[in-house]
Amino acid sequence: MIESILLATDGSDAASAAERYGVALAARLRARLHGVTVVEDRALLGLRADTLGVTPPALDGVETFLKARAEGACRRVGELARAQGIECVPETVRGIADDRIVERGQSVDLLVLGRDGEHAACRTALIGSTVDGVLRKTTKPAIVVPVGSEFGGPILVGFDGSPGSRIAAKVAVECAGRTEQAIHVFVDSKDKGRAAARFEEVRRLLGSLTVPIRETSSTLGRPDVKLVDTARGSRAGLIVMGAFGRNRINEYFLGSNAAAVVRTSPVAVLLAR
């Protein structure tokens, strides 16, 4: 049961999509909303180091700026929440961003964070280092929101019969029932008999939902590409899938279906755990 949500933001323009999405989701679910922004210690560590005989610069002004920007991000989240008629008192903390977000996330049911942050324009990786760190460390389900994604639209469930996908189906049932959104089920299998068995299983998991349910399957191509294509075709507002598939060890590393979908999806992705 999703009763509390932690919305993490760095206040950047790229992160504003996650702010809007998290606030809108909390309003529809009538969930308690918590906000957090982190004054990142890594931004100052290199400037404090006295190396090669070069004296570090005065950092008072930099620290004041970082704190003021974090407080500004908190105000923006608070204003968005009030506009939706919900309460949110965001907090500013210091430390390593992904560690602090994971710590604060222990007391809530769901995390919401942006795929892109303040360094989106100049990074070489496909997702930000903070969201990557959070997804690897947290034990909580998390929604990753890309730039341009908005709340609303059908919920697409990626189902492969793994324990993670079973959890994802249950989460999708809750979200669809409480937001009154249709569900699309995507099953990828090279074997038609196995695909039919997975559809039967997911139908049992979805139970007696009153929202429309559609089914899609694929036997060709990469599962992550097919899932993202299905999301585009169905105009989904959220992809729900297990954080780990049938091989948890392999899926810790980049290249797993979950990681690939998070990197490439144009809509928000909920990784269920």
Coordinates of C-alpha atoms in Angstrom, one line a residue:
M1 CA 0.0 0.0 0.0
I2 CA 1.5 3.3 -1.1
E3 CA 0.7 5.7 1.7
S4 CA 3.9 7.9 1.7
I5 CA 6.1 9.2 -1.0
L6 CA 9.6 10.7 -0.9
L7 CA 10.2 13.3 -3.7
A8 CA 13.9 14.0 -4.2
T9 CA 15.1 17.0 -6.2
D10 CA 18.1 19.1 -6.8
G11 CA 16.0 22.1 -8.0
S12 CA 17.3 21.9 -11.6
D13 CA 15.1 22.5 -14.6
A14 CA 15.6 18.9 -15.5
A15 CA 14.4 17.7 -12.1
S16 CA 11.2 19.8 -12.3
A17 CA 9.4 17.0 -14.2
A18 CA 9.9 14.7 -11.3
E19 CA 8.6 17.4 -8.9
R20 CA 5.4 17.8 -10.9
Y21 CA 5.0 14.0 -11.3
G22 CA 5.6 13.2 -7.6
V23 CA 3.2 15.9 -6.4
A24 CA 0.4 14.9 -8.9
L25 CA 0.8 11.2 -8.0
A26 CA 0.7 11.9 -4.3
A27 CA -2.5 14.0 -4.8
R28 CA -4.2 11.2 -6.8
L29 CA -3.2 8.5 -4.3
R30 CA -3.9 10.8 -1.3
A31 CA -0.5 9.8 0.0
R32 CA 1.7 11.7 2.4
L33 CA 4.4 13.6 0.5
H34 CA 7.9 14.2 1.8
G35 CA 10.5 16.2 0.0
V36 CA 14.3 16.3 0.2
T37 CA 17.1 18.1 -1.4
V38 CA 20.7 17.6 -0.6
V39 CA 23.5 20.1 -0.3
E40 CA 26.1 17.9 -2.1
D41 CA 29.4 17.5 -0.2
R42 CA 31.1 16.2 -3.3
A43 CA 30.8 19.7 -4.8
L44 CA 33.1 21.0 -2.1
L45 CA 35.5 18.1 -1.4
G46 CA 37.7 18.8 -4.3
L47 CA 37.9 22.5 -3.6
R48 CA 38.9 21.9 0.0
A49 CA 41.9 19.7 -1.0
D50 CA 45.3 21.4 -0.6
T51 CA 47.2 19.7 -3.4
L52 CA 50.3 20.6 -5.4
G53 CA 51.0 23.5 -3.0
V54 CA 47.9 25.4 -4.3
T55 CA 45.9 26.9 -1.5
P56 CA 42.1 26.2 -1.8
P57 CA 39.8 29.2 -2.4
A58 CA 37.5 30.6 0.3
L59 CA 34.3 28.5 0.2
D60 CA 31.9 30.6 2.3
G61 CA 30.3 32.0 -0.7
V62 CA 30.0 28.7 -2.5
E63 CA 28.4 27.0 0.6
T64 CA 26.0 29.9 1.0
F65 CA 25.0 29.6 -2.7
L66 CA 24.5 25.8 -2.5
K67 CA 22.4 26.1 0.7
A68 CA 20.3 28.9 -0.8
R69 CA 19.7 26.9 -4.0
A70 CA 18.6 23.8 -2.0
E71 CA 16.2 26.0 0.1
G72 CA 14.8 27.4 -3.2
A73 CA 14.2 23.9 -4.4
C74 CA 12.3 23.1 -1.2
R75 CA 10.1 26.2 -1.6
R76 CA 9.2 25.2 -5.2
V77 CA 8.2 21.7 -4.1
G78 CA 6.1 23.1 -1.3
E79 CA 4.3 25.5 -3.6
L80 CA 3.5 22.8 -6.1
A81 CA 2.1 20.7 -3.3
R82 CA -0.1 23.5 -1.9
A83 CA -1.4 24.1 -5.4
Q84 CA -2.6 20.4 -5.5
G85 CA -4.1 20.7 -2.1
I86 CA -1.6 18.5 -0.3
E87 CA 0.8 19.1 2.5
C88 CA 4.6 18.8 2.1
V89 CA 7.4 20.2 4.2
P90 CA 10.5 19.5 2.2
E91 CA 13.8 19.3 4.1
T92 CA 17.4 20.3 3.2
V93 CA 20.2 17.9 4.3
R94 CA 23.9 17.7 3.7
G95 CA 26.0 14.8 2.5
I96 CA 26.4 12.5 -0.4
A97 CA 23.1 12.9 -2.4
D98 CA 22.3 9.2 -3.1
D99 CA 23.2 8.1 0.4
R100 CA 21.0 10.7 2.0
I101 CA 18.1 10.0 -0.3
V102 CA 18.3 6.3 0.4
E103 CA 18.4 7.0 4.2
R104 CA 15.3 9.3 4.0
G105 CA 13.6 6.8 1.8
Q106 CA 13.7 4.1 4.5
S107 CA 10.6 5.6 6.2
V108 CA 8.4 5.9 3.1
D109 CA 6.7 3.5 0.7
L110 CA 7.9 4.9 -2.6
L111 CA 10.7 7.1 -4.0
V112 CA 10.2 9.6 -6.9
L113 CA 13.3 11.2 -8.5
G114 CA 14.3 12.6 -11.8
R115 CA 16.4 10.7 -14.3
D116 CA 18.2 13.9 -15.1
G117 CA 19.6 16.5 -12.8
E118 CA 21.7 19.7 -12.8
H119 CA 24.5 18.1 -14.8
A120 CA 22.3 16.5 -17.5
A121 CA 23.6 18.8 -20.2
C122 CA 27.3 17.9 -19.7
R123 CA 27.4 14.3 -18.5
T124 CA 28.4 11.3 -20.7
A125 CA 26.3 8.6 -18.9
L126 CA 22.7 8.0 -19.9
I127 CA 21.3 8.6 -16.4
G128 CA 22.6 10.8 -13.6
S129 CA 25.0 9.5 -11.0
T130 CA 22.7 10.3 -8.1
V131 CA 19.7 8.3 -9.5
D132 CA 22.0 5.5 -10.5
G133 CA 23.4 5.3 -6.9
V134 CA 19.9 5.4 -5.4
L135 CA 18.6 2.6 -7.6
R136 CA 21.5 0.4 -6.7
K137 CA 21.3 1.0 -3.0
T138 CA 17.7 1.4 -2.1
T139 CA 15.4 -1.5 -1.1
K140 CA 12.3 0.6 -1.8
P141 CA 10.3 0.8 -5.1
A142 CA 11.2 3.9 -7.0
I143 CA 9.8 6.0 -9.9
V144 CA 12.4 7.5 -12.3
V145 CA 11.0 10.5 -14.2
P146 CA 12.6 11.7 -17.5
V147 CA 12.4 15.2 -18.8
G148 CA 9.1 15.8 -20.5
S149 CA 7.2 13.1 -18.7
E150 CA 3.9 14.0 -17.2
F151 CA 1.5 12.2 -14.8
G152 CA -1.4 10.5 -16.4
G153 CA -2.2 7.8 -19.0
P154 CA -2.3 4.0 -19.1
I155 CA 0.0 1.9 -16.9
L156 CA 2.2 -0.5 -18.8
V157 CA 3.3 -3.6 -16.9
G158 CA 6.3 -5.5 -18.1
F159 CA 5.8 -9.2 -17.0
D160 CA 8.3 -12.0 -17.4
G161 CA 7.2 -14.4 -14.7
S162 CA 10.0 -13.4 -12.3
P163 CA 9.3 -12.6 -8.6
G164 CA 10.0 -9.0 -9.4
S165 CA 7.5 -8.8 -12.2
R166 CA 4.9 -10.4 -9.8
I167 CA 5.5 -7.6 -7.4
A168 CA 5.2 -5.1 -10.3
A169 CA 1.8 -6.5 -11.3
K170 CA 0.5 -6.0 -7.7
V171 CA 1.9 -2.5 -7.6
A172 CA 0.3 -1.8 -11.0
V173 CA -3.1 -3.1 -9.7
E174 CA -2.9 -0.6 -6.7
C175 CA -1.9 2.3 -8.9
A176 CA -4.5 1.6 -11.6
G177 CA -7.3 1.1 -9.1
R178 CA -6.5 4.3 -7.2
T179 CA -5.8 6.5 -10.2
E180 CA -8.4 5.0 -12.5
Q181 CA -6.0 4.4 -15.3
A182 CA -6.1 1.6 -17.8
I183 CA -3.5 -1.2 -17.7
H184 CA -1.5 -2.6 -20.6
V185 CA 0.3 -5.9 -20.0
F186 CA 3.5 -6.6 -22.0
V187 CA 4.9 -10.2 -22.1
D188 CA 8.1 -11.0 -24.0
S189 CA 8.9 -14.7 -24.7
K190 CA 10.4 -16.6 -27.5
D191 CA 8.1 -19.4 -26.8
K192 CA 4.3 -18.9 -27.5
G193 CA 3.3 -21.5 -24.9
R194 CA 5.3 -19.8 -22.2
A195 CA 3.9 -16.5 -23.2
A196 CA 0.3 -17.8 -22.9
A197 CA 1.2 -19.2 -19.4
R198 CA 2.5 -15.8 -18.4
F199 CA -0.6 -14.1 -19.6
E200 CA -2.7 -16.5 -17.5
E201 CA -0.6 -15.8 -14.4
V202 CA -0.7 -12.1 -14.8
R203 CA -4.5 -12.2 -15.3
R204 CA -4.8 -13.9 -11.9
L205 CA -2.6 -11.2 -10.4
L206 CA -4.6 -8.4 -11.8
G207 CA -7.8 -10.0 -10.4
S208 CA -11.1 -8.1 -10.8
L209 CA -9.9 -4.7 -11.8
T210 CA -12.6 -2.5 -13.2
V211 CA -10.3 -0.5 -15.4
P212 CA -9.7 -1.6 -19.0
I213 CA -6.9 -4.2 -19.5
R214 CA -5.1 -4.8 -22.8
E215 CA -2.4 -7.4 -23.6
T216 CA 0.6 -7.2 -25.9
S217 CA 3.3 -9.8 -26.6
S218 CA 6.5 -10.0 -28.6
T219 CA 8.7 -12.9 -29.7
L220 CA 11.3 -10.9 -31.6
G221 CA 13.9 -8.2 -30.7
R222 CA 15.2 -6.9 -27.4
P223 CA 12.7 -6.9 -24.5
D224 CA 13.7 -3.5 -23.3
V225 CA 13.3 -1.9 -26.8
K226 CA 9.9 -3.6 -27.3
L227 CA 8.7 -2.5 -23.9
V228 CA 9.6 1.1 -24.6
D229 CA 8.1 0.9 -28.1
T230 CA 4.9 -0.4 -26.5
A231 CA 4.8 2.5 -24.0
R232 CA 5.1 4.9 -26.9
G233 CA 2.4 3.2 -28.9
S234 CA -0.1 3.0 -26.0
R235 CA 0.7 6.5 -24.8
A236 CA 1.5 5.1 -21.4
G237 CA 2.1 7.5 -18.5
L238 CA 4.0 4.9 -16.4
I239 CA 5.9 1.7 -17.0
V240 CA 5.9 -0.7 -14.0
M241 CA 8.4 -3.5 -13.9
G242 CA 10.5 -5.5 -11.5
A243 CA 13.8 -3.9 -10.4
F244 CA 15.4 -7.4 -10.9
G245 CA 14.3 -10.0 -13.5
R246 CA 15.1 -13.7 -13.6
N247 CA 18.8 -13.3 -13.1
R248 CA 19.4 -10.8 -10.2
I249 CA 23.2 -11.1 -10.3
N250 CA 23.4 -10.0 -14.0
E251 CA 20.8 -7.3 -13.5
Y252 CA 22.9 -5.4 -10.9
F253 CA 25.1 -4.3 -13.8
L254 CA 24.2 -1.9 -16.6
G255 CA 22.7 -3.7 -19.6
S256 CA 19.8 -5.4 -17.7
N257 CA 16.3 -4.9 -19.0
A258 CA 15.3 -2.7 -16.1
A259 CA 18.4 -0.5 -16.4
A260 CA 18.0 -0.2 -20.2
V261 CA 14.3 0.8 -19.9
V262 CA 15.1 3.5 -17.3
R263 CA 17.8 4.9 -19.6
T264 CA 15.7 5.1 -22.7
S265 CA 12.1 5.4 -21.7
P266 CA 10.3 8.7 -22.6
V267 CA 7.8 8.1 -19.7
A268 CA 8.2 7.5 -16.0
V269 CA 9.4 4.0 -14.9
L270 CA 8.5 2.4 -11.6
L271 CA 11.0 -0.3 -10.5
A272 CA 9.1 -2.5 -8.1
R273 CA 10.8 -4.4 -5.2

